[in-house]
Coordinates of C-alpha atoms and ligand atoms in Angstrom, one line a residue:
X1 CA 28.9 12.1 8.2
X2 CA 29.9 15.5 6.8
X3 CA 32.6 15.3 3.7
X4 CA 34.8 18.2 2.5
X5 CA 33.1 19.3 -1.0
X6 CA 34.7 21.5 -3.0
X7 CA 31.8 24.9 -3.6
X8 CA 33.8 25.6 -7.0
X9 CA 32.5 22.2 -8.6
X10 CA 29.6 20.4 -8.7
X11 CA 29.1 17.9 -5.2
X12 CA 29.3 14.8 -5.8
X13 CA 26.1 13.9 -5.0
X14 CA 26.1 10.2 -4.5
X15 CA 28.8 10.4 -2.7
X16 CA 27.4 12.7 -0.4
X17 CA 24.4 10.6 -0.4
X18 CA 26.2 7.7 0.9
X19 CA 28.3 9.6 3.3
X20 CA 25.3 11.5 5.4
X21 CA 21.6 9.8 4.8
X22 CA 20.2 6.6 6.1
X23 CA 17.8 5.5 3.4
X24 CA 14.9 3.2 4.6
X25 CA 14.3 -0.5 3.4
X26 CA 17.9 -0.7 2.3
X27 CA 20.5 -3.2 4.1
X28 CA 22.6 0.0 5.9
X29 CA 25.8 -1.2 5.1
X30 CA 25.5 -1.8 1.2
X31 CA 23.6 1.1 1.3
X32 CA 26.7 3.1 2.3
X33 CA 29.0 1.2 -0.4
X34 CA 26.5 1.1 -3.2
X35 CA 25.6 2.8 -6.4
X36 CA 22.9 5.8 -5.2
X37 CA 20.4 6.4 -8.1
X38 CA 19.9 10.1 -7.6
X39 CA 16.7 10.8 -9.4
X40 CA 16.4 14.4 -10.9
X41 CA 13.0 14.6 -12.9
X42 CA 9.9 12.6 -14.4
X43 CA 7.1 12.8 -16.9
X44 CA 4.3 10.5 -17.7
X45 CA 5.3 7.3 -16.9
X46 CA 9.4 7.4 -16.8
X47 CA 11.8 8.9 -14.4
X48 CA 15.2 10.2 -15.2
X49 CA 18.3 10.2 -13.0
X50 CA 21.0 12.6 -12.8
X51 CA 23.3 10.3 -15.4
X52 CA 20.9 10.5 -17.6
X53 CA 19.4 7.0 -17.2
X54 CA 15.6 7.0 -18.1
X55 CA 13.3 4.2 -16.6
X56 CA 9.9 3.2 -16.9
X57 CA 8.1 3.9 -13.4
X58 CA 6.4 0.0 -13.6
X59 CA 6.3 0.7 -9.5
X60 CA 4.4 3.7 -9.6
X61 CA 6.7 5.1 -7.4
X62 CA 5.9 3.4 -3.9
X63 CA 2.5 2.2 -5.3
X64 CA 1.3 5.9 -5.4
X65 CA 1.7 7.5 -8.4
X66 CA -1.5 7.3 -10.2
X67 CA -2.0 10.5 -12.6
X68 CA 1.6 10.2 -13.7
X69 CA 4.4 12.5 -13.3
X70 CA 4.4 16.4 -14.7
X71 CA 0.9 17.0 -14.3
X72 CA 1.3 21.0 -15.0
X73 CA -2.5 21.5 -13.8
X74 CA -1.2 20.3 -10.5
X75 CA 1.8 22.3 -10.1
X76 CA -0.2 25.4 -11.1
X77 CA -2.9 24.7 -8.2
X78 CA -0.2 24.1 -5.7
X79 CA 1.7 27.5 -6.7
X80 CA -1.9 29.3 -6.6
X81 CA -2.5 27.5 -3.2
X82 CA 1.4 28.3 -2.0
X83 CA 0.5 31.9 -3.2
X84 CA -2.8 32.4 -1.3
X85 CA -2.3 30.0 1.9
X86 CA 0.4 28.4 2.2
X87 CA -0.3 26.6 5.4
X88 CA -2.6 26.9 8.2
X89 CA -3.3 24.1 10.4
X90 CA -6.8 22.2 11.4
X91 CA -6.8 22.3 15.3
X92 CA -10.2 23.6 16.7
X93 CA -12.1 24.9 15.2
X94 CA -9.9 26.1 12.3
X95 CA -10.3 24.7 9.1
X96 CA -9.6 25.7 4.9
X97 CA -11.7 26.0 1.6
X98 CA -10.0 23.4 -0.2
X99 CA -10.0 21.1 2.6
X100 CA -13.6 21.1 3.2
X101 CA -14.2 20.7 -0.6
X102 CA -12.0 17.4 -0.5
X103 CA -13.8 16.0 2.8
X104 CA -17.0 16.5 1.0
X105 CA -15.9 15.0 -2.3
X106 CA -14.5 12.4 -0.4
X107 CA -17.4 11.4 1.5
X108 CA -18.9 11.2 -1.8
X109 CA -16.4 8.8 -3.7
X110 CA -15.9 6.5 -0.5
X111 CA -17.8 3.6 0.0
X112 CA -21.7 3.6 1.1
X113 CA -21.7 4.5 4.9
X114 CA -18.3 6.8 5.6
X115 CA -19.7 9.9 7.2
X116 CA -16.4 11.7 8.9
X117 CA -12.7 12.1 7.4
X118 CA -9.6 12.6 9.6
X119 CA -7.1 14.2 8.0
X120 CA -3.2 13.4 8.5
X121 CA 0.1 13.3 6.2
X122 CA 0.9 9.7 5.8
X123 CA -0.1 6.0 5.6
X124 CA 1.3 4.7 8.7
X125 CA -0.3 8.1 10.6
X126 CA -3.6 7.3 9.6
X127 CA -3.2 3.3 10.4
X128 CA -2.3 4.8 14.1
X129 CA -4.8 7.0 14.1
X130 CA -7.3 4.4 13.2
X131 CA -6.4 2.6 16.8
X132 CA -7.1 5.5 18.8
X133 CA -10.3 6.0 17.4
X134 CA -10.8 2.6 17.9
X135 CA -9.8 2.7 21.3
X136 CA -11.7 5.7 22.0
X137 CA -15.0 4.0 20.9
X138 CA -14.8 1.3 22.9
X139 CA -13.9 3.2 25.6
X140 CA -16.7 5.3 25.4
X141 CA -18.4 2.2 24.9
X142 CA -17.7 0.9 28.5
X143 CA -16.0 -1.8 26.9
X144 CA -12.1 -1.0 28.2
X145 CA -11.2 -5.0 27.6
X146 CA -12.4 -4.8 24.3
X147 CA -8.7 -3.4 22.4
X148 CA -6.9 -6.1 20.8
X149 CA -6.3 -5.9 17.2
X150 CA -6.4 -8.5 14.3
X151 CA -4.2 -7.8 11.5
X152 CA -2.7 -10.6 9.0
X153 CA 0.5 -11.9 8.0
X154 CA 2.2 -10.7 5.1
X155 CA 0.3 -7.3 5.5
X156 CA 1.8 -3.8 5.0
X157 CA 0.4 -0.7 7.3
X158 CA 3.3 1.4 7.8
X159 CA 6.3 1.8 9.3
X160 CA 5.5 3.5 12.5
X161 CA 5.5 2.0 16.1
X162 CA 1.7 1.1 16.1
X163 CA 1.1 0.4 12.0
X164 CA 4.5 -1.7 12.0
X165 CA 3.3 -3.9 14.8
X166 CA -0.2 -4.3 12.1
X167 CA 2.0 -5.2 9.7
X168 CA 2.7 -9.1 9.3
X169 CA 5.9 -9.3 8.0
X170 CA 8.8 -9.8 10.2
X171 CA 11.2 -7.6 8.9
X172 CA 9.0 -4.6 10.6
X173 CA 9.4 -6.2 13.9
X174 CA 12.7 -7.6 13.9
X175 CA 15.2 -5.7 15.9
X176 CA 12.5 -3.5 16.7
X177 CA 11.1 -4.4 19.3
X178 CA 7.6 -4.9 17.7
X179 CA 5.0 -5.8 17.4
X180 CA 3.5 -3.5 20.9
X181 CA 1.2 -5.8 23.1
X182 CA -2.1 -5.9 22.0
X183 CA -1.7 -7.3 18.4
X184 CA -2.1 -10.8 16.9
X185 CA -2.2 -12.0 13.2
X186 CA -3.8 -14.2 10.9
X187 CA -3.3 -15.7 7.9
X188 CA -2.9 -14.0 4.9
X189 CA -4.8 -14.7 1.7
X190 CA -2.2 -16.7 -0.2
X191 CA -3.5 -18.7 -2.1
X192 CA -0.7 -19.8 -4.0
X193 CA 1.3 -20.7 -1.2
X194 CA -1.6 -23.0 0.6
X195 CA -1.1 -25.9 2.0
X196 CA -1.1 -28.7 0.3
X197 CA -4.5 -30.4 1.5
X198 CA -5.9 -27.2 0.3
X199 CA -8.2 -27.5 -2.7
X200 CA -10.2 -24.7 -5.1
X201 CA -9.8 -21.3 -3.7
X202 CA -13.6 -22.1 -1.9
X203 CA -11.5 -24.5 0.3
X204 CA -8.8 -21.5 1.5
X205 CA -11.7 -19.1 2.2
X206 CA -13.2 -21.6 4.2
X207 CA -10.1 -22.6 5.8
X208 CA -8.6 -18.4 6.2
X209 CA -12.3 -17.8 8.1
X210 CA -12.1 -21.2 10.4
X211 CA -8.2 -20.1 11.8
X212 CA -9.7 -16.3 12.5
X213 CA -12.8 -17.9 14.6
X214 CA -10.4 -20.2 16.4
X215 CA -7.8 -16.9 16.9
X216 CA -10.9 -14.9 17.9
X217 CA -12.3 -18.0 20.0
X218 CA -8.5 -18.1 21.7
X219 CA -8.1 -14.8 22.4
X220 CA -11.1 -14.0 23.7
X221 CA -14.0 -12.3 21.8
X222 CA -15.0 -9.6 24.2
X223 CA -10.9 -8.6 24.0
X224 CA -10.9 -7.6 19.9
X225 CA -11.6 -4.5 19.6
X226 CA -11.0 -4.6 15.0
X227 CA -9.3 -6.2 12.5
X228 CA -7.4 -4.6 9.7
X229 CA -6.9 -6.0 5.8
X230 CA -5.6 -4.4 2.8
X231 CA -8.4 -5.4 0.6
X232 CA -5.3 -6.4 -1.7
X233 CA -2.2 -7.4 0.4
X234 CA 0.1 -4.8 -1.9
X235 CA 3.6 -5.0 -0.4
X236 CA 3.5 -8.5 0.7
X237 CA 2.9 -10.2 -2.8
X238 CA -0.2 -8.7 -4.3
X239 CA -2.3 -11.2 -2.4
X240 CA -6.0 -11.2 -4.1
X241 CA -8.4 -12.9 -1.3
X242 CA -10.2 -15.7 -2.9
X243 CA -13.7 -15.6 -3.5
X244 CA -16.4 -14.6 -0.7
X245 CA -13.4 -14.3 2.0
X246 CA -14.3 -10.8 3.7
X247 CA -17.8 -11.3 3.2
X248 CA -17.6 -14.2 5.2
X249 CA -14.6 -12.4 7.5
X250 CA -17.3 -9.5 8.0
X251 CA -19.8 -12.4 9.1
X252 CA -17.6 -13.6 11.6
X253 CA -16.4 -9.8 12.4
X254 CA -20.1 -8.9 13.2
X255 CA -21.5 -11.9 15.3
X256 CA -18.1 -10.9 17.5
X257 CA -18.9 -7.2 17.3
X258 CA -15.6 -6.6 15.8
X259 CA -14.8 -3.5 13.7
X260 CA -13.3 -4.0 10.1
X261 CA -10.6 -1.4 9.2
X262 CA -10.1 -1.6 5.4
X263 CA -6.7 -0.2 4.9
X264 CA -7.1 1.2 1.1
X265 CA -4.0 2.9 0.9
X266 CA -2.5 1.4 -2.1
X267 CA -5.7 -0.1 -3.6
X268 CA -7.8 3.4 -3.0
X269 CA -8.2 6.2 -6.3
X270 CA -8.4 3.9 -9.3
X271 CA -5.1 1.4 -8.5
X272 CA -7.7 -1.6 -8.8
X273 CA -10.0 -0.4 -11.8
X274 CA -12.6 1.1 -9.7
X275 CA -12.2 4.3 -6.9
X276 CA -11.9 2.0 -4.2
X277 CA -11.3 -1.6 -4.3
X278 CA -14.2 -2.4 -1.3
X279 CA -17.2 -2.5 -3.4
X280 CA -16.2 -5.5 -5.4
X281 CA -14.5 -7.9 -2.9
X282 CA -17.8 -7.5 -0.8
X283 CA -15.6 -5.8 2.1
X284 CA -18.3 -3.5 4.4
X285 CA -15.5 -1.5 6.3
X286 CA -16.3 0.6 9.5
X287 CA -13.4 2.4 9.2
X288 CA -11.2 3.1 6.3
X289 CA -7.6 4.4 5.8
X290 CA -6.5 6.3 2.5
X291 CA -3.1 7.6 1.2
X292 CA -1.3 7.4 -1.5
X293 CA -3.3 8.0 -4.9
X294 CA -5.0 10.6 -2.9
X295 CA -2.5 13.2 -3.9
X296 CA -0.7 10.9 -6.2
X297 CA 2.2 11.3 -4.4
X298 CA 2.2 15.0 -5.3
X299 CA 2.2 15.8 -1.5
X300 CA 1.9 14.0 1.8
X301 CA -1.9 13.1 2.7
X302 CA -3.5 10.8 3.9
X303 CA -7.3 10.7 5.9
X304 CA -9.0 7.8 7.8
X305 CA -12.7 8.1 7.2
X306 CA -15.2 7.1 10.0
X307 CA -18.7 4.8 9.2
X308 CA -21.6 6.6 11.1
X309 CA -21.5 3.5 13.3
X310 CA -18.3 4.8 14.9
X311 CA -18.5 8.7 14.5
X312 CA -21.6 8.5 16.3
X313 CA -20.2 7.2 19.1
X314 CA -17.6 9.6 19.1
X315 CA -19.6 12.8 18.5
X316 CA -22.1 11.9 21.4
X317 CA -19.2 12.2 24.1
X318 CA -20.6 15.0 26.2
X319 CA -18.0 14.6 29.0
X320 CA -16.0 16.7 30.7
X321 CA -12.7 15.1 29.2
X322 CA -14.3 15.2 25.8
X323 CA -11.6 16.6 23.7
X324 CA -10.6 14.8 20.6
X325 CA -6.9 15.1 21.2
X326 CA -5.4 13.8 18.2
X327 CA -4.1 15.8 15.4
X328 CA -0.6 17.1 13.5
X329 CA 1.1 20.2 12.5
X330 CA -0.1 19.0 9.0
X331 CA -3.5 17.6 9.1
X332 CA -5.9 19.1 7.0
X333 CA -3.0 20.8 5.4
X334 CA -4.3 23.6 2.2
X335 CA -2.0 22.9 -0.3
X336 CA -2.4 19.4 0.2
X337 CA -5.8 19.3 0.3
X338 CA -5.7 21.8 -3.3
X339 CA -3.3 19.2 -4.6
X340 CA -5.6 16.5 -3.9
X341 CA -8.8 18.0 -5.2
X342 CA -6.4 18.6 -8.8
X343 CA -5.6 15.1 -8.7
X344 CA -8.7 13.7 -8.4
X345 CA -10.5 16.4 -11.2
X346 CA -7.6 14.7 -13.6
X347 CA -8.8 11.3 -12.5
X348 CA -12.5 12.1 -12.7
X349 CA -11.6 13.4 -16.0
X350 CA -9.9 10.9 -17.3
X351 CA -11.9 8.1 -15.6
X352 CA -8.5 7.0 -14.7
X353 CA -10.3 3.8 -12.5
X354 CA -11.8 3.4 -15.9
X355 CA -8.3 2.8 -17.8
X356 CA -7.1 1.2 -15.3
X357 CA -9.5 -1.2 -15.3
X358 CA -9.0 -1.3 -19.3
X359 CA -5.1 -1.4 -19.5
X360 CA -4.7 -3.5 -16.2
X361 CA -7.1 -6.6 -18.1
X362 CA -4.9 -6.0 -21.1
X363 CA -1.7 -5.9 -19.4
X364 CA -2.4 -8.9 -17.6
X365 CA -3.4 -11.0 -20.2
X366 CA -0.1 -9.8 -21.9
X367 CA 1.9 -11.2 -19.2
X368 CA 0.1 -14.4 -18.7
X369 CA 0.4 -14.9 -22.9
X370 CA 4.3 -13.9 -22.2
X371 CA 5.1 -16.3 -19.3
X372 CA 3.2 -18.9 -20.4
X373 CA 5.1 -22.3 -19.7
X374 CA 7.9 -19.9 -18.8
X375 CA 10.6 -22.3 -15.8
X376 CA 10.1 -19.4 -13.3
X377 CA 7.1 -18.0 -13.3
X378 CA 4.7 -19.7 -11.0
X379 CA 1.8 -17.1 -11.0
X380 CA 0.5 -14.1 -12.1
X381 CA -2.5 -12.4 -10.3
X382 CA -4.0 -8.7 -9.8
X383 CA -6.5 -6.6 -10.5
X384 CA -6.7 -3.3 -12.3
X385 CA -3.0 -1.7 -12.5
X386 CA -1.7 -4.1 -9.2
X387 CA -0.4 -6.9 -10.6
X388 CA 2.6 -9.8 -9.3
X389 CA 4.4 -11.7 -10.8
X390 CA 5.4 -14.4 -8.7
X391 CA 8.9 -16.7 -9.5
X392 CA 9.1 -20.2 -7.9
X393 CA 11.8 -22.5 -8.6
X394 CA 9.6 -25.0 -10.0
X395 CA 6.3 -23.6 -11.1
X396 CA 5.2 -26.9 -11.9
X397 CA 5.0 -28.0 -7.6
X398 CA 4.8 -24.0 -6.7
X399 CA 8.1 -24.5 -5.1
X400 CA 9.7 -21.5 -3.5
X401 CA 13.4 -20.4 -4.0
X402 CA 15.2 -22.0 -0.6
X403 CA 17.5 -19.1 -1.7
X404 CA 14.9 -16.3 -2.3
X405 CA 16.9 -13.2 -1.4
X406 CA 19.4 -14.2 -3.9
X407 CA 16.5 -14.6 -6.5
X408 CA 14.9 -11.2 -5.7
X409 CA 18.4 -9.7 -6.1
X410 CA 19.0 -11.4 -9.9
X411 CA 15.6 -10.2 -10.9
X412 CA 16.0 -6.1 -9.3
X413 CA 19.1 -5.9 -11.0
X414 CA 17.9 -7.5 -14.1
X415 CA 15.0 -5.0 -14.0
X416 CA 17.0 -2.2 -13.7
X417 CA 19.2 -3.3 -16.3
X418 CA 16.0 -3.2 -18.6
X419 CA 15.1 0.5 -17.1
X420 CA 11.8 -0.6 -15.5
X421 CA 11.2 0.3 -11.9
X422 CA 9.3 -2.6 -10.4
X423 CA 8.4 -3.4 -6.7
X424 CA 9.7 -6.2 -4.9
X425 CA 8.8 -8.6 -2.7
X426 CA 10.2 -9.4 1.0
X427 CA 9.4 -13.0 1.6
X428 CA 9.3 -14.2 -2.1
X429 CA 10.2 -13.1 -5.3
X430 CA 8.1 -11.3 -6.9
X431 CA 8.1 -8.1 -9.9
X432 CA 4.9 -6.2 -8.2
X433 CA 3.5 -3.4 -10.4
X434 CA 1.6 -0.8 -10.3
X435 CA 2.5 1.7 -12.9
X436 CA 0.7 5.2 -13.1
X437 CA -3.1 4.9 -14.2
X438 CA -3.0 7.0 -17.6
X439 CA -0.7 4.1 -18.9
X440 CA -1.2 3.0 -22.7
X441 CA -1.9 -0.2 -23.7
X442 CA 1.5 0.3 -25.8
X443 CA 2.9 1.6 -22.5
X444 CA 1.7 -2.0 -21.2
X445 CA 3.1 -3.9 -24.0
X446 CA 6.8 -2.4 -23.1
X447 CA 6.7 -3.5 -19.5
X448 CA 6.1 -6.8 -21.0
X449 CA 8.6 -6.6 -23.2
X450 CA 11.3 -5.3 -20.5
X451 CA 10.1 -7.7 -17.7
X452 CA 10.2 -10.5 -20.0
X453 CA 13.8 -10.1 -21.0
X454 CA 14.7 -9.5 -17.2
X455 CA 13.0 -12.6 -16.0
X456 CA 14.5 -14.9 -19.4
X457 CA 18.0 -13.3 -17.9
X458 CA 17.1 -14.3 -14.6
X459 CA 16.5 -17.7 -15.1
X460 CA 19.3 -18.3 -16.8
X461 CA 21.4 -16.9 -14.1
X462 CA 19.4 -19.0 -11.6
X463 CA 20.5 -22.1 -13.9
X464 CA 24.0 -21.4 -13.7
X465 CA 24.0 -20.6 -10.1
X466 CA 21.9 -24.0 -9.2
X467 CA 19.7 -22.0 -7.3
X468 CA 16.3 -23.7 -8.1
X469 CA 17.5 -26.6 -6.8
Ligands
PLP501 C1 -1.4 -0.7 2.6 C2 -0.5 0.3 3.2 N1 -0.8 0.9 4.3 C3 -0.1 1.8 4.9 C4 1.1 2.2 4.3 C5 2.0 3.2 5.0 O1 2.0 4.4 4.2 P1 3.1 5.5 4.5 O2 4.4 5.0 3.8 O3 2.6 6.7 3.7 O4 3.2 5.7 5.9 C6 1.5 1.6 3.1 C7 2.8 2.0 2.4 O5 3.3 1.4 1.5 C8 0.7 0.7 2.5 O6 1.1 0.0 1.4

């Protein structure tokens, strides 16, 4: 909705803000009433709005920002890049230095067996892009029955028609129309919201594998076509799978012939302490989609990257109709693909995964020694620089707030009265970080110190209120 502004002054930027654009994941109508943080510049690990206001990026951004802001070596490439090639797309046979560089460098960081990259501009795109190549395969499989997919609750893939229907949490689908035909979930590796007759975390992997044979066994074996998992559910609580689950998920995946999509997005480029967070929870992927901490957040990039096992399958198409048509105005893009190759020399350089591994242990341990006993906190639990805090309203029983929403809300604004940027959750509440990877282990030891105040503030607003009743 256009507003008069006068050119003389300066526009009144949140006003405008609230008058003409239609932010996502914000309830519309507070979102037109509200206070707008307009955010004018960054370096390292803080962000500073146009008041002034500085805060500590705990959030990483949206999970993505893993070198840290004001990285002049990447500015400088993109310039050079913007200066020689600005653009030139990836259709046919048409393709650019820097982007072959980063498929090959890619190929090489990625988990044993990924032989092909795809290259698009976002998350979601590659999560869609990951069911026509899976559709495609089994098509030229002969196997045209063979399309459902498996996704889980809680789960996070994008906001799209096709990767919000993956996603499990009902939000994406509500009002929506979603999720398309063609997708079913499981459960979601929560531990700390089991059932009660569940046992050691042994017990829930046992129990997570039995409920996706009896979905597979329901639906029809010959119908699934893949199933898709964050290797850490990042969005929907920082959900770490007990131990042995996708190697015994892959057991089941493979005696169904079943493809497993791993959808590193957030966990990918050093979030979890390593490059990729695969290797170490024993997931095998077929498939894999990446984002994110490819480009840091530095541009819009993303790839899926194809196991020989599927490309082959692909490649050997010698049809009439075999054209791979599938691609964007930006895949493969050169300044993206320069931007990512900068960001990952700074990570290689830094061994970044390394730190992260490092300061996430540290920063963990911080929190557990600060919440210890605390009447909120019911649970802290990550890996690397991904970390949740979970709040219950008694920890003691693992009791959720009835009144969650209300919860969530006390302990955003109490965050961002601290200036720390932290994620949130959607069906809990939950302060989810994911800070940039360079962060110090003082860096870590003032997150503790803000989030601590916040949640102490919290609870004693959640006293007053009667809310963990
Ligand atoms: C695991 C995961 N997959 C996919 C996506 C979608 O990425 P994008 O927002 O770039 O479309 C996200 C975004 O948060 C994500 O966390």
């Amino acid at each position: 909705m256009p507003t008069q502004t006068n050119p003389a002054s300066a526009p009144d930027f949140e006003q405008l803000d609230r008058a003409d654009i239609v932010h996502g994941f914000a309830t519309l109508h507070a979102q037109a009433t509200n206070d707008v943080v307009v955010i004018q510049s960054a370096d390292g690990m803080r962000v500073t709005d146009n008041r002034g206001r500085e805060f500590l990026d705990g959030g990483g951004g949206l999970w993505c920002m893993n070198v840290g802001y004001g990285r002049q070596a990447i500015a400088d490439v993109a310039a050079a890049q913007m200066a020689k090639l600005p653009y030139f797309h990836s259709f046919g046979l048409f393709s650019n230095e820097p982007l072959i560089r980063l498929a090959d460098r890619l190929l090489k960081l990625a988990p044993p067996g990924m032989t092909r990259a795809i290259f698009c501009s976002s998350g979601s795109e590659a999560n869609d892009t990951q069911i026509k190549v899976v559709r495609r395969y089994n098509n030229l499989l002969g196997r045209p029955e063979k399309k459902k997919f498996i996704a889980r609750l809680s789960s996070y893939h994008g906001s799209t028609v096709a990767a919000a229907s993956l996603s499990g949490l009902p939000m994406m689908h509500e009002k929506f129309d979603l999720p398309i035909p063609g997708i079913v979930h499981t459960l979601s590796t929560d531990y700390h919201r089991r059932p009660a007759s569940i046992g050691p975390p042994e017990q829930f992997t046992q129990y997570l594998v039995d409920n996706l044979t009896q979905l597979i066994e329901r639906e029809g074996p010959h119908t699934i076509a893949a199933f898709i998992a964050e290797p850490i559910t990042g969005t929907g609580g920082v959900l770490v799978p007990p131990p042995g689950y996708f190697r015994e998920v892959k057991r089941v995946l493979d005696h169904y012939d079943i493809l497993l999509i791993a959808d590193e997005v957030i966990t990918g480029f050093g979030r979890t302490g390593a490059w990729f967070a695969s290797p170490a929870l024993e997931l095998k992927p077929d498939l894999m989609s990446i984002a994110k901490g490819l480009t840091s957040g530095y541009f819009p990039m993303s790839g899926c990257l194809l196991s020989a096992k599927v490309a082959d399958v692909l490649y050997a198409d010698q049809s009439s109709h075999a054209m791979f048509a599938h691609g964007f105005t930006w895949s493969g893009h050169p300044v993206g693909a320069a931007i990512a190759n900068a960001n990952l020399d700074i990570m290689e350089r830094e061994d970044l995964p390394g730190n992260a591994a490092h300061v996430g242990a540290y920063l963990i341990e911080r929190l557990r020694e600060r919440f210890t006993g605390h009447p909120l906190v019911g649970e802290i639990r990550g890996k690397g620089l991904l970390i949740g805090i979970e709040l219950d309203a008694d920890p003691t029983t693992r009791k959720p707030f009835a009144q969650y929403p209300k919860v969530s809300g006390l302990l955003s604004k109490a965050c961002f009265d601290e200036r720390l940027l932290v994620r949130g959750g959607h069906d809990r509440t939950i302060a989810a970080l994911a800070p940039p990877l360079m962060a110090t282990k003082t860096d870590a030891d003032e997150i503790v110190a803000r989030l601590g105040r916040a949640i102490d503030r919290v609870s004693a607003e959640v006293k007053a209120a009667g809310l963990a009743a």
